[in-house]
XYZ file of C-alpha atoms in Angstrom:
589
model
C 203.009 17.064 8.429
C 202.755 20.782 9.219
C 204.017 22.348 12.436
C 202.126 25.294 13.897
C 203.982 28.494 14.736
C 201.648 28.946 17.713
C 200.170 26.068 19.699
C 196.889 26.030 21.572
C 196.812 25.502 25.302
C 194.962 22.423 26.559
C 191.349 22.997 27.662
C 191.154 24.252 31.212
C 194.574 25.942 31.154
C 193.030 29.432 31.106
C 190.534 30.880 33.595
C 188.787 34.214 33.177
C 189.292 36.811 35.892
C 186.744 39.570 36.691
C 186.101 41.825 33.676
C 183.426 42.537 31.085
C 184.377 39.247 29.430
C 183.835 37.225 32.586
C 180.479 38.950 33.125
C 179.352 38.264 29.573
C 180.508 34.641 29.812
C 178.471 34.212 32.995
C 175.359 35.650 31.342
C 175.855 33.226 28.459
C 176.305 30.273 30.805
C 173.015 31.121 32.530
C 171.240 31.071 29.191
C 172.821 27.775 28.164
C 171.810 26.231 31.500
C 168.248 27.573 31.254
C 167.369 25.394 28.258
C 165.792 22.010 28.923
C 167.026 18.662 27.653
C 163.533 17.835 26.373
C 163.258 21.095 24.468
C 166.660 20.706 22.863
C 165.869 17.137 21.822
C 162.278 17.746 20.713
C 162.954 17.478 16.981
C 165.207 14.437 17.306
C 162.491 12.685 19.312
C 159.948 13.712 16.687
C 162.056 12.363 13.807
C 162.633 9.080 15.669
C 158.934 8.671 16.485
C 159.484 8.975 20.227
C 156.931 11.744 20.824
C 154.372 13.905 19.079
C 154.180 17.692 19.512
C 150.903 17.475 21.438
C 152.705 15.578 24.211
C 154.712 18.606 25.299
C 153.359 22.017 26.257
C 156.577 24.040 26.211
C 157.684 23.217 22.673
C 160.501 25.489 21.537
C 159.620 27.736 18.598
C 161.214 29.906 15.958
C 163.785 27.985 13.936
C 163.381 25.078 16.387
C 159.674 24.757 15.678
C 158.715 21.258 14.436
C 157.447 22.942 11.259
C 160.791 24.636 10.425
C 163.089 22.888 7.968
C 166.147 23.889 10.064
C 164.704 22.332 13.221
C 167.303 20.755 15.470
C 170.237 22.904 14.345
C 170.580 24.603 17.732
C 171.238 21.443 19.730
C 174.603 20.984 18.027
C 175.649 24.508 19.004
C 174.447 23.853 22.547
C 176.537 20.668 22.772
C 179.598 22.536 21.515
C 179.095 25.275 24.100
C 178.480 22.780 26.907
C 181.560 20.753 25.946
C 183.689 23.890 25.899
C 182.359 25.077 29.257
C 183.036 21.679 30.797
C 186.555 21.532 29.369
C 187.423 25.036 30.548
C 185.577 25.339 33.847
C 184.716 21.814 34.962
C 180.983 22.565 34.782
C 179.585 19.226 35.985
C 175.944 20.260 35.594
C 176.302 20.991 31.892
C 178.533 17.953 31.363
C 175.914 15.654 32.880
C 173.124 17.120 30.773
C 175.251 17.022 27.614
C 176.198 13.366 28.203
C 172.510 12.552 28.658
C 171.680 14.299 25.374
C 174.349 12.267 23.562
C 172.848 9.063 25.007
C 169.412 10.139 23.809
C 170.788 10.877 20.336
C 172.168 7.343 20.279
C 168.688 6.076 21.184
C 167.167 8.139 18.374
C 169.788 6.773 15.984
C 168.784 3.216 16.857
C 165.093 4.067 16.392
C 165.978 5.458 12.950
C 167.567 2.174 11.894
C 171.064 2.435 13.343
C 172.703 5.100 11.122
C 170.619 8.251 10.745
C 170.802 10.561 13.774
C 169.277 13.731 12.380
C 166.486 16.021 13.496
C 165.165 16.288 9.933
C 164.034 13.652 7.418
C 166.630 11.923 5.254
C 164.381 12.791 2.322
C 165.454 16.433 2.601
C 168.817 15.446 1.143
C 167.116 13.495 -1.632
C 165.112 16.629 -2.423
C 168.337 18.604 -2.779
C 169.746 15.924 -5.080
C 166.776 16.166 -7.417
C 166.623 19.960 -7.325
C 163.563 20.344 -5.103
C 163.638 23.443 -2.911
C 164.478 22.789 0.749
C 166.146 24.944 3.391
C 169.765 23.912 4.007
C 169.602 20.322 5.327
C 173.396 19.916 5.217
C 173.749 23.059 7.355
C 171.372 21.607 9.957
C 173.085 18.227 10.006
C 176.538 19.773 10.296
C 175.573 21.482 13.552
C 174.713 18.142 15.145
C 177.919 16.568 13.850
C 179.898 19.543 15.173
C 178.329 19.194 18.615
C 179.004 15.465 18.687
C 182.635 15.970 17.727
C 183.159 18.625 20.396
C 181.592 16.319 22.982
C 184.146 13.691 21.972
C 187.177 15.958 21.586
C 186.575 18.331 24.506
C 184.400 16.320 26.878
C 185.787 12.813 26.295
C 182.444 11.290 25.296
C 183.255 8.193 23.228
C 179.581 7.548 22.497
C 179.452 10.831 20.573
C 182.212 9.581 18.254
C 180.371 6.278 17.780
C 177.254 8.148 16.653
C 179.342 10.099 14.132
C 180.950 6.929 12.770
C 177.576 5.236 12.261
C 176.099 8.341 10.674
C 179.101 8.631 8.332
C 178.197 5.166 6.968
C 174.848 6.539 5.841
C 176.535 9.463 4.086
C 179.060 7.156 2.434
C 176.219 5.086 0.967
C 174.158 8.131 -0.007
C 176.967 9.993 -1.795
C 178.465 6.928 -3.536
C 176.281 7.015 -6.700
C 176.819 10.698 -7.454
C 179.350 11.967 -9.986
C 181.610 14.905 -9.150
C 179.317 17.218 -11.109
C 176.244 15.906 -9.305
C 177.926 16.377 -5.933
C 178.905 19.897 -6.924
C 175.250 20.636 -7.707
C 174.195 19.212 -4.344
C 176.831 21.168 -2.439
C 175.763 24.417 -4.069
C 172.803 24.296 -1.636
C 174.240 25.663 1.648
C 176.623 22.908 2.667
C 177.553 24.362 6.044
C 180.633 22.826 7.612
C 180.187 19.254 6.383
C 183.763 19.196 5.058
C 185.027 20.239 8.489
C 182.897 17.556 10.146
C 184.382 14.815 8.000
C 187.890 16.224 8.479
C 187.350 16.139 12.235
C 186.128 12.572 12.007
C 189.056 11.504 9.830
C 191.442 13.172 12.262
C 189.913 11.124 15.092
C 189.711 7.756 13.312
C 192.203 7.705 10.437
C 189.580 5.662 8.573
C 189.951 5.852 4.734
C 186.148 5.948 4.477
C 186.165 9.285 6.285
C 188.974 10.587 4.077
C 186.829 9.669 1.070
C 183.901 11.615 2.546
C 186.209 14.617 2.790
C 187.016 14.215 -0.890
C 183.351 14.014 -1.838
C 182.538 17.160 0.156
C 185.277 19.175 -1.545
C 183.966 22.435 -3.080
C 185.913 23.009 -6.317
C 183.325 25.471 -7.663
C 184.145 27.790 -4.760
C 187.691 26.775 -3.904
C 189.349 26.804 -7.325
C 188.332 30.388 -8.227
C 189.683 31.458 -4.835
C 192.990 29.745 -5.544
C 193.172 31.576 -8.886
C 192.833 34.908 -7.089
C 189.298 35.564 -8.333
C 186.411 36.969 -6.267
C 183.596 34.407 -6.025
C 182.279 35.990 -2.788
C 180.807 39.399 -3.673
C 177.004 39.363 -3.206
C 177.182 35.726 -2.138
C 175.644 34.474 1.108
C 178.580 34.889 3.460
C 177.866 32.338 6.155
C 177.226 29.675 3.540
C 180.869 29.796 2.542
C 182.846 30.615 5.695
C 182.226 27.155 7.230
C 183.483 25.676 3.958
C 186.730 27.600 4.468
C 186.863 26.087 7.973
C 186.566 22.712 6.301
C 189.550 23.437 4.086
C 191.528 24.632 7.106
C 190.753 21.523 9.110
C 191.439 19.280 6.095
C 194.911 20.821 5.903
C 195.489 20.079 9.569
C 194.553 16.395 9.302
C 196.157 15.664 5.915
C 199.003 18.153 5.468
C 197.882 18.654 1.845
C 199.048 22.159 0.894
C 196.063 22.702 -1.415
C 193.776 22.969 1.601
C 196.090 25.566 3.144
C 196.018 27.599 -0.060
C 192.214 27.559 -0.049
C 191.900 28.800 3.540
C 194.462 31.534 2.935
C 192.858 32.543 -0.372
C 189.464 32.780 1.308
C 190.881 35.222 3.867
C 192.559 37.303 1.189
C 189.312 37.562 -0.758
C 187.017 38.105 2.236
C 189.167 40.508 4.265
C 192.446 41.713 2.757
C 191.052 42.757 -0.623
C 187.566 43.649 0.636
C 188.004 45.888 3.662
C 185.511 46.137 6.497
C 183.334 48.453 8.522
C 184.657 50.157 11.649
C 183.377 47.152 13.593
C 185.319 44.600 11.568
C 182.217 43.219 9.825
C 182.056 42.876 6.043
C 178.464 41.884 5.272
C 175.022 43.373 4.818
C 171.845 41.401 4.267
C 173.930 38.252 4.923
C 175.970 38.696 1.724
C 179.534 39.840 1.182
C 179.816 43.505 0.283
C 181.743 44.365 -2.907
C 185.402 45.232 -2.212
C 185.692 48.608 -0.471
C 182.063 49.416 -1.316
C 180.468 49.930 2.070
C 178.534 53.214 2.074
C 175.695 51.924 -0.093
C 175.364 48.814 2.074
C 174.742 50.513 5.435
C 171.422 49.130 6.577
C 169.463 47.447 9.330
C 170.935 44.051 8.419
C 174.639 44.849 8.578
C 177.057 42.389 10.167
C 175.348 39.051 10.786
C 176.673 37.619 14.050
C 177.408 34.187 12.547
C 179.763 35.723 9.997
C 181.615 37.605 12.742
C 182.124 34.489 14.849
C 183.030 32.268 11.934
C 185.549 34.731 10.474
C 187.151 34.917 13.914
C 187.381 31.122 13.849
C 189.131 31.310 10.482
C 191.508 33.931 11.906
C 192.299 31.519 14.744
C 193.371 28.818 12.276
C 195.560 31.251 10.360
C 197.300 32.826 13.346
C 198.335 29.419 14.635
C 199.848 28.469 11.302
C 201.651 31.747 10.643
C 202.005 33.693 13.887
C 200.929 36.805 11.923
C 199.867 39.480 14.421
C 197.302 40.875 11.976
C 194.949 37.979 12.664
C 195.026 38.732 16.394
C 194.302 42.404 15.644
C 191.313 41.416 13.500
C 190.119 39.071 16.230
C 190.245 41.864 18.831
C 188.320 44.355 16.680
C 185.535 41.839 16.108
C 185.551 40.660 19.707
C 184.597 44.096 21.031
C 182.470 45.311 18.145
C 180.741 42.074 17.157
C 180.728 39.414 19.860
C 180.201 41.835 22.768
C 178.155 44.323 20.736
C 175.610 41.712 19.638
C 174.939 40.155 23.050
C 172.424 41.707 25.439
C 174.493 42.304 28.591
C 171.659 41.406 30.967
C 169.609 38.706 29.237
C 172.372 37.180 27.110
C 170.180 37.325 24.002
C 171.501 37.852 20.509
C 171.086 40.648 17.986
C 171.070 38.708 14.705
C 172.427 41.777 12.886
C 174.330 44.832 14.071
C 172.665 47.680 12.155
C 175.012 50.489 11.097
C 172.451 52.685 9.352
C 171.523 56.101 10.797
C 168.947 55.826 13.576
C 169.610 52.130 14.131
C 168.497 49.913 16.963
C 169.358 46.360 17.912
C 166.631 43.718 17.694
C 167.045 41.077 20.395
C 166.014 37.450 20.098
C 163.990 35.570 22.673
C 165.221 32.695 24.865
C 162.970 29.948 23.450
C 160.944 31.325 20.521
C 163.620 32.541 18.094
C 166.601 30.157 17.832
C 168.042 31.923 14.841
C 171.329 30.645 13.444
C 172.976 33.407 15.475
C 171.573 31.973 18.712
C 173.892 29.072 17.977
C 177.022 31.098 17.275
C 176.103 33.229 20.333
C 176.379 30.389 22.854
C 179.617 29.153 21.290
C 181.256 32.580 21.029
C 180.840 33.497 24.686
C 182.103 30.097 25.782
C 185.270 30.591 23.704
C 186.925 33.576 25.394
C 189.760 31.552 26.998
C 190.745 29.906 23.706
C 192.740 32.669 22.047
C 194.182 34.768 24.866
C 197.428 32.794 25.076
C 199.461 30.469 22.879
C 202.663 28.530 23.283
C 205.530 28.715 20.809
C 209.021 27.268 20.765
C 210.314 30.212 22.800
C 207.661 30.251 25.526
C 204.288 31.985 26.083
C 202.498 34.343 23.676
C 199.868 36.841 24.872
C 197.511 37.315 21.929
C 194.598 39.145 23.583
C 194.294 41.491 26.532
C 191.613 39.858 28.660
C 191.982 39.495 32.449
C 192.757 35.829 32.958
C 194.943 33.226 34.633
C 197.072 30.834 32.593
C 198.464 27.664 34.137
C 200.948 25.730 32.049
C 204.233 23.874 32.225
C 207.489 25.012 30.618
C 210.495 22.683 30.584
C 208.772 20.625 33.257
C 208.227 23.631 35.547
C 204.653 24.679 36.526
C 204.135 28.313 35.522
C 201.284 30.767 36.087
C 200.646 33.967 34.146
C 198.059 36.243 35.759
C 196.836 39.015 33.453
C 195.011 41.949 35.049
C 194.244 45.531 34.083
C 195.607 48.426 36.098
C 192.687 50.839 35.947
C 194.879 53.809 36.904
C 192.408 55.399 39.294
C 194.742 58.179 40.355
C 194.520 61.652 38.872
C 191.639 63.815 37.714
C 191.605 62.953 34.000
C 190.509 59.715 32.393
C 193.621 57.768 31.294
C 194.428 57.678 27.593
C 196.017 54.260 27.821
C 195.372 50.647 28.675
C 197.640 49.356 31.430
C 198.134 45.590 31.644
C 200.018 43.683 34.322
C 201.316 40.188 33.654
C 202.499 38.522 36.853
C 204.541 35.408 36.125
C 205.090 32.899 38.908
C 207.109 29.716 38.447
C 207.486 26.856 40.885
C 211.235 27.271 40.409
C 213.174 29.678 38.186
C 212.761 28.873 34.490
C 213.952 30.732 31.393
C 211.565 31.411 28.535
C 210.312 34.252 26.362
C 207.076 36.085 27.121
C 205.798 37.543 23.848
C 203.165 40.285 23.920
C 201.161 41.959 21.169
C 201.544 45.607 20.327
C 198.010 46.221 19.038
C 197.008 47.979 15.828
C 195.418 50.848 17.780
C 198.613 51.723 19.660
C 198.865 55.551 19.660
C 202.484 56.002 20.709
C 205.433 54.247 22.241
C 204.357 51.606 24.715
C 205.896 51.612 28.176
C 207.273 48.248 29.281
C 208.604 47.615 32.762
C 209.831 44.394 34.375
C 209.606 44.442 38.165
C 209.461 48.205 38.016
C 212.514 48.628 35.763
C 211.950 50.094 32.277
C 212.609 47.751 29.363
C 213.687 49.283 26.064
C 211.995 47.678 23.067
C 210.680 48.876 19.731
C 206.897 48.967 20.072
C 205.387 49.615 16.636
C 201.662 48.879 16.195
C 200.769 45.393 14.945
C 203.992 43.747 16.062
C 205.095 41.236 18.673
C 207.520 42.170 21.441
C 209.373 39.287 23.040
C 211.122 39.429 26.426
C 213.481 36.620 27.397
C 213.933 36.252 31.133
C 214.455 33.714 33.876
C 211.078 33.921 35.565
C 210.394 33.214 39.223
C 207.940 35.747 40.650
C 208.042 38.721 38.301
C 205.649 41.337 36.961
C 205.679 42.716 33.446
C 203.727 45.953 33.129
C 202.563 47.336 29.795
C 201.127 50.799 29.286
C 199.556 50.918 25.824
C 198.667 54.464 24.726
C 195.377 54.804 22.888
C 193.475 57.664 21.340
C 190.304 58.525 19.560
C 190.469 57.897 15.828
C 188.187 58.615 12.883
C 187.527 55.779 10.426
C 186.109 56.959 7.083
C 184.053 54.858 4.729
C 186.323 53.994 1.781
C 183.667 54.932 -0.773
C 182.373 57.958 1.171
C 185.427 59.443 2.887
C 183.552 62.453 4.246
C 181.552 60.089 6.507
C 183.431 58.756 9.509
C 182.931 56.533 12.518
C 184.861 56.983 15.740
C 186.926 54.503 17.737
C 188.412 54.656 21.223
C 191.366 52.296 20.920
C 189.801 49.016 19.674
C 186.238 50.041 20.617
C 183.770 51.466 18.087
C 181.630 54.337 19.374
C 178.038 55.155 18.484
C 176.250 58.485 18.744
C 172.885 58.472 20.499
C 170.650 59.947 17.811
C 167.779 58.798 15.618
C 168.944 60.129 12.231
C 172.021 61.014 10.235
C 173.584 64.139 11.734
C 176.261 66.195 9.993
C 179.075 67.202 12.353
C 180.809 70.499 11.693
C 184.585 70.623 12.062
C 186.708 73.753 11.596
C 189.950 71.831 11.088
C 190.783 68.575 9.380
C 190.705 66.365 12.492
C 187.174 65.117 13.289
C 188.253 63.595 16.628
C 188.660 67.179 17.928
C 184.860 67.292 18.030
C 184.659 64.783 20.885
C 185.347 65.368 24.579
C 185.199 62.943 27.509
C 181.732 62.824 29.069
C 180.535 61.727 32.520
C 184.006 60.323 33.098
C 183.675 58.965 36.624
C 181.065 56.729 38.219
C 181.742 55.288 41.681
C 185.162 53.654 41.481
C 185.425 53.382 37.704
C 186.163 55.539 34.705
C 183.311 55.779 32.196
C 184.098 55.513 28.452
C 181.554 58.022 27.106
C 182.160 61.143 24.995
C 180.126 64.128 23.811
C 180.488 66.474 20.870
C 181.275 70.170 21.202
C 180.334 73.183 19.113
C 177.480 71.509 17.251
C 173.907 72.781 16.722
C 172.866 69.556 18.416
C 175.506 67.993 20.637
C 175.470 64.227 20.951
C 176.551 61.624 23.471
C 178.841 58.858 22.149
C 179.003 55.499 23.855
C 180.839 52.214 23.121
C 178.777 50.251 20.628
C 179.018 47.150 22.799
C 177.301 49.009 25.648
C 174.330 50.077 23.524
C 171.266 48.019 24.463
C 167.906 49.569 23.531
C 169.028 53.104 22.628
C 168.706 54.386 19.078
C 172.146 55.078 17.636
C 174.120 56.143 14.587
C 177.632 54.955 13.756
C 178.796 56.961 10.702
C 178.594 60.772 10.548
C 179.208 63.148 7.607
C 181.839 65.761 8.430
C 181.503 69.285 7.043
C 183.855 72.255 7.350
């Protein structure tokens, strides 16, 4: 069986400290808590014959409407978010409501005959099997299975696992008559993460029936071309296939079969390494994969679906654990700022389904109870997941993968250890700092030796300064590398000063058009059309100057152009709310 290079911390080991991430997580928690049990369960009750729509006046709408074929998909996301929040913060209110929902799902399952626990009719799957058009029933079902598994794995709810086991019996009976070719035809209709669901179940039970379900939900028509190094993704619906790559990744973890590993790795190579991405880290437009390094013609109002951002970050999380490759953590960071934060309304917590990158773009926000797009689901999960990938353990000690203010509590060689990560905002001086300063205070109950490994990020603009208890530490600090410091820790502080700078990121197929980044953060110009910027030299970043740098006790991250017929304000894309903005700008001499 495989052995991970990096190991996850147990749930609850990491707590967020005050920062933009803690604020966004709190906004998300308020939204999760605002939704009613009855509204979340409405379609399960309807399918089980426990109520009719006229009996409730506040029926949820959008994709949760009783007339939508995806109805019920959101509840699974909600359960996953609630389970994660309980596991990480001890949120008893959400735990109690989530446990009640699981009990009600069990009641619906009994009303449906003891096996089926879905929010949609079983006949939808029969329609798929006979080629009748229907909107992604496997996708909808997977979300419920995912939520049930997370309630079992993260929240200790055994009843959730029992529901999955009973439901798996139905799927075993339903899939048994189909040949491999027939199953392949069925699975060509948006399968979602069904493979991952069965892998999770097999990992929990070890039951050969669940291993057989994994085999039946294999996707050779997608997976084998990937393994051969082909590109089956271009112009294909992206979020249809990413959860299938998750399934391969999870199948590798529960079986150790190297084929599954090859599939997950090949998916990444095809989707990211050989394709490239926008300045934000996204790779899609109109929900489909862009052709490799062909981005300029795909800039539109439907760039970067949120679900694809979150799910590719999940795939990166699998791969970094297996390999320890710093590049996955770099990718994660880019998408964290310029996808997860950028597509959440900072006050209401609502989601922008897409992140438009066309000139004169604006974000379109969903509603709390009348939208429930797929991205509402990945929204509530993403902002409950911040603590998951900040730290890892390895054989040498603790690894710091992301720079997010937080407190880690763990045990090393039997000794309780805390790592408190905070940002030194460097308030002294008259100029805005061109660096990110991070302090890692390590406190151990008694002295203990281990290595603290920190990431030198891809955006590093010079030699990083490292100091232990005020004494400089000499280390090579190249971008996209790990730096490891072995020490006997007691009550010590490691300080990192990570230089950053403005950078220009050209479109690969239109190199005269660039976007700007401040360290890992994409910037957007406040304008309603494409504007050509005029540059006398060959360095477009010389066009930008710090703007409105100080507000109360904090530095502001804005910039403005200089020497232009029409000077523009630039702001971090994740701070744009209702303003009209442009991301890419042609540069002329």
